[in-house]
C-alpha cells in the first residue's frame, strides 16, 4: 500500500449534523476537533484541502418555509449557520497548528474574508486549508451544491462527502438489513436510481466537471486519511 496520496487537491463536504455529535442541536467541540485532526493528517500527507460545511445542526431554510415563513429569509439564516460552523472548524484547525482561513460567499468582513475563486485558489496553493462558508451565497441551494461548485472552482481532483455511513447503499442500511454497499457507481446511475448521495444539482455539477465523489463515514477516526492512502471503506462515484 503506497503512502503517496491518491489525490493532490480535494474538497471535503461535511454536513452540519456531523458536527453535533450525540447532541440534538449545535456544535460538539470534541467532534469538530476530531474532524480537524483528520484534515490535519491529510495536510501532513501533502494533500491540499478545501472544506464546505453545512448548517443543518443549527438551521435549515425549509424549517421556516414549512411553518409558512419566508423561504428566502430562512435560507439566509441557514447560510449564516454554515458561517458559525466554519468558524468553529477554523478554531479547531488553528488549535492543531493548521493554517486555515474562512472565505464566505456572503460578505461579513468583521468575521472572515469574502470568497473569490482567485483568492481561494491562491490560499490553497500556499497550503492553507480553505473553509468555504455561506454555501453558494444563494437561497434555494444546498451546501452539497456549494461543495460541487467549489470543488470545480478550485480544480479539486475529488469531492469527499462525509456522511453517517461508510458509502452508498442500495437502500438505507439503518432500515434495511439486506442493503448492500457499492464499491463504485457512476454519477449517472446515482441520478437514475435516485440514491441519496448528494442532491441532484450537486451530482450533475460533479459529473459535468468529471469530479469523482468519494462517500465515506465522517465518524470513522482517520477515515479521511485512510481513503487518501487507498485504504478504508467508501464508495467511489465516478463515470467509467
Ligand atoms: N443554504 C442556502 N444556500 C446555499 C447553501 C445553504 O440557502 O447555497 C441554506 C439552506 O437553508 C440550507 C441551510 O443553508 O437548509 C443549511 O445547509 P444544508 O441544508 O446544505 O446543510 P447540511 O444538510 O449539509 O447540514
GROMACS .gro file of N, CA, C and O and ligand atoms in nm, residues 13 15-17 54-56 59-61 74-75 78-79 82 135-144, ligand 1:
model
  125
   13UNK      N    1  -1.675   1.776   0.200
   13UNK     CA    2  -1.807   1.826   0.242
   13UNK      C    3  -1.850   1.752   0.368
   13UNK      O    4  -1.860   1.629   0.367
   15UNK      N    5  -2.159   1.752   0.659
   15UNK     CA    6  -2.289   1.810   0.690
   15UNK      C    7  -2.283   1.875   0.828
   15UNK      O    8  -2.200   1.838   0.912
   16UNK      N    9  -2.370   1.971   0.849
   16UNK     CA   10  -2.377   2.034   0.980
   16UNK      C   11  -2.408   1.932   1.089
   16UNK      O   12  -2.353   1.938   1.199
   17UNK      N   13  -2.494   1.836   1.053
   17UNK     CA   14  -2.533   1.734   1.151
   17UNK      C   15  -2.414   1.655   1.204
   17UNK      O   16  -2.415   1.608   1.318
   54UNK      N   17  -2.205   2.219   0.611
   54UNK     CA   18  -2.346   2.252   0.608
   54UNK      C   19  -2.387   2.328   0.733
   54UNK      O   20  -2.303   2.372   0.812
   55UNK      N   21  -2.517   2.346   0.749
   55UNK     CA   22  -2.567   2.421   0.863
   55UNK      C   23  -2.684   2.355   0.933
   55UNK      O   24  -2.745   2.412   1.023
   56UNK      N   25  -2.713   2.230   0.891
   56UNK     CA   26  -2.833   2.161   0.939
   56UNK      C   27  -2.837   2.137   1.089
   56UNK      O   28  -2.943   2.110   1.144
   59UNK      N   29  -2.964   2.537   1.159
   59UNK     CA   30  -3.082   2.591   1.092
   59UNK      C   31  -3.090   2.547   0.946
   59UNK      O   32  -2.989   2.543   0.877
   60UNK      N   33  -3.211   2.516   0.902
   60UNK     CA   34  -3.238   2.489   0.760
   60UNK      C   35  -3.351   2.579   0.715
   60UNK      O   36  -3.452   2.592   0.785
   61UNK      N   37  -3.337   2.633   0.594
   61UNK     CA   38  -3.438   2.725   0.540
   61UNK      C   39  -3.575   2.662   0.531
   61UNK      O   40  -3.677   2.729   0.556
   74UNK      N   41  -3.537   3.228   0.541
   74UNK     CA   42  -3.495   3.105   0.607
   74UNK      C   43  -3.361   3.056   0.552
   74UNK      O   44  -3.273   3.014   0.628
   75UNK      N   45  -3.347   3.063   0.420
   75UNK     CA   46  -3.220   3.019   0.360
   75UNK      C   47  -3.105   3.112   0.400
   75UNK      O   48  -2.992   3.066   0.420
   78UNK      N   49  -3.003   2.987   0.722
   78UNK     CA   50  -2.927   2.863   0.705
   78UNK      C   51  -2.783   2.891   0.662
   78UNK      O   52  -2.689   2.827   0.712
   79UNK      N   53  -2.767   2.987   0.572
   79UNK     CA   54  -2.631   3.019   0.526
   79UNK      C   55  -2.548   3.078   0.640
   79UNK      O   56  -2.429   3.052   0.652
   82UNK      N   57  -2.399   2.809   0.844
   82UNK     CA   58  -2.276   2.749   0.790
   82UNK      C   59  -2.153   2.834   0.826
   82UNK      O   60  -2.043   2.780   0.838
  135UNK      N   61  -2.239   2.869   0.198
  135UNK     CA   62  -2.291   2.791   0.085
  135UNK      C   63  -2.255   2.856  -0.048
  135UNK      O   64  -2.143   2.904  -0.065
  136UNK      N   65  -2.352   2.858  -0.139
  136UNK     CA   66  -2.330   2.925  -0.268
  136UNK      C   67  -2.355   3.075  -0.258
  136UNK      O   68  -2.329   3.148  -0.352
  137UNK      N   69  -2.411   3.118  -0.145
  137UNK     CA   70  -2.450   3.258  -0.130
  137UNK      C   71  -2.590   3.285  -0.181
  137UNK      O   72  -2.637   3.399  -0.176
  138UNK      N   73  -2.656   3.182  -0.231
  138UNK     CA   74  -2.791   3.199  -0.289
  138UNK      C   75  -2.892   3.108  -0.220
  138UNK      O   76  -2.861   2.992  -0.190
  139UNK      N   77  -3.016   3.162  -0.202
  139UNK     CA   78  -3.121   3.076  -0.148
  139UNK      C   79  -3.159   2.968  -0.248
  139UNK      O   80  -3.121   2.976  -0.365
  140UNK      N   81  -3.231   2.869  -0.203
  140UNK     CA   82  -3.279   2.757  -0.285
  140UNK      C   83  -3.166   2.663  -0.329
  140UNK      O   84  -3.187   2.578  -0.414
  141UNK      N   85  -3.049   2.682  -0.272
  141UNK     CA   86  -2.939   2.588  -0.297
  141UNK      C   87  -2.905   2.518  -0.166
  141UNK      O   88  -2.956   2.554  -0.060
  142UNK      N   89  -2.818   2.420  -0.176
  142UNK     CA   90  -2.773   2.348  -0.056
  142UNK      C   91  -2.621   2.356  -0.048
  142UNK      O   92  -2.554   2.394  -0.146
  143UNK      N   93  -2.569   2.313   0.064
  143UNK     CA   94  -2.423   2.312   0.076
  143UNK      C   95  -2.362   2.194  -0.003
  143UNK      O   96  -2.243   2.197  -0.032
  144UNK      N   97  -2.443   2.094  -0.039
  144UNK     CA   98  -2.393   1.991  -0.132
  144UNK      C   99  -2.360   2.056  -0.266
  144UNK      O  100  -2.255   2.031  -0.326
  241LIG     N1  101  -2.834   2.727   0.215
  241LIG     C1  102  -2.873   2.810   0.111
  241LIG     N2  103  -2.791   2.820   0.001
  241LIG     C2  104  -2.676   2.751  -0.012
  241LIG     C3  105  -2.640   2.663   0.093
  241LIG     C4  106  -2.720   2.654   0.205
  241LIG     O1  107  -2.976   2.875   0.117
  241LIG     O2  108  -2.607   2.765  -0.114
  241LIG     C5  109  -2.917   2.724   0.337
  241LIG     C6  110  -3.041   2.635   0.329
  241LIG     O3  111  -3.143   2.694   0.403
  241LIG     C7  112  -2.995   2.508   0.398
  241LIG     C8  113  -2.906   2.563   0.507
  241LIG     O4  114  -2.840   2.673   0.445
  241LIG     O5  115  -3.102   2.434   0.451
  241LIG     C9  116  -2.802   2.465   0.560
  241LIG     O6  117  -2.736   2.399   0.453
  241LIG     P1  118  -2.758   2.242   0.426
  241LIG     O7  119  -2.902   2.206   0.448
  241LIG     O8  120  -2.699   2.211   0.293
  241LIG     O9  121  -2.670   2.180   0.542
  241LIG     P2  122  -2.636   2.029   0.579
  241LIG    O10  123  -2.757   1.945   0.546
  241LIG    O11  124  -2.520   1.986   0.496
  241LIG    O12  125  -2.604   2.034   0.725
   0.00000   0.00000   0.00000
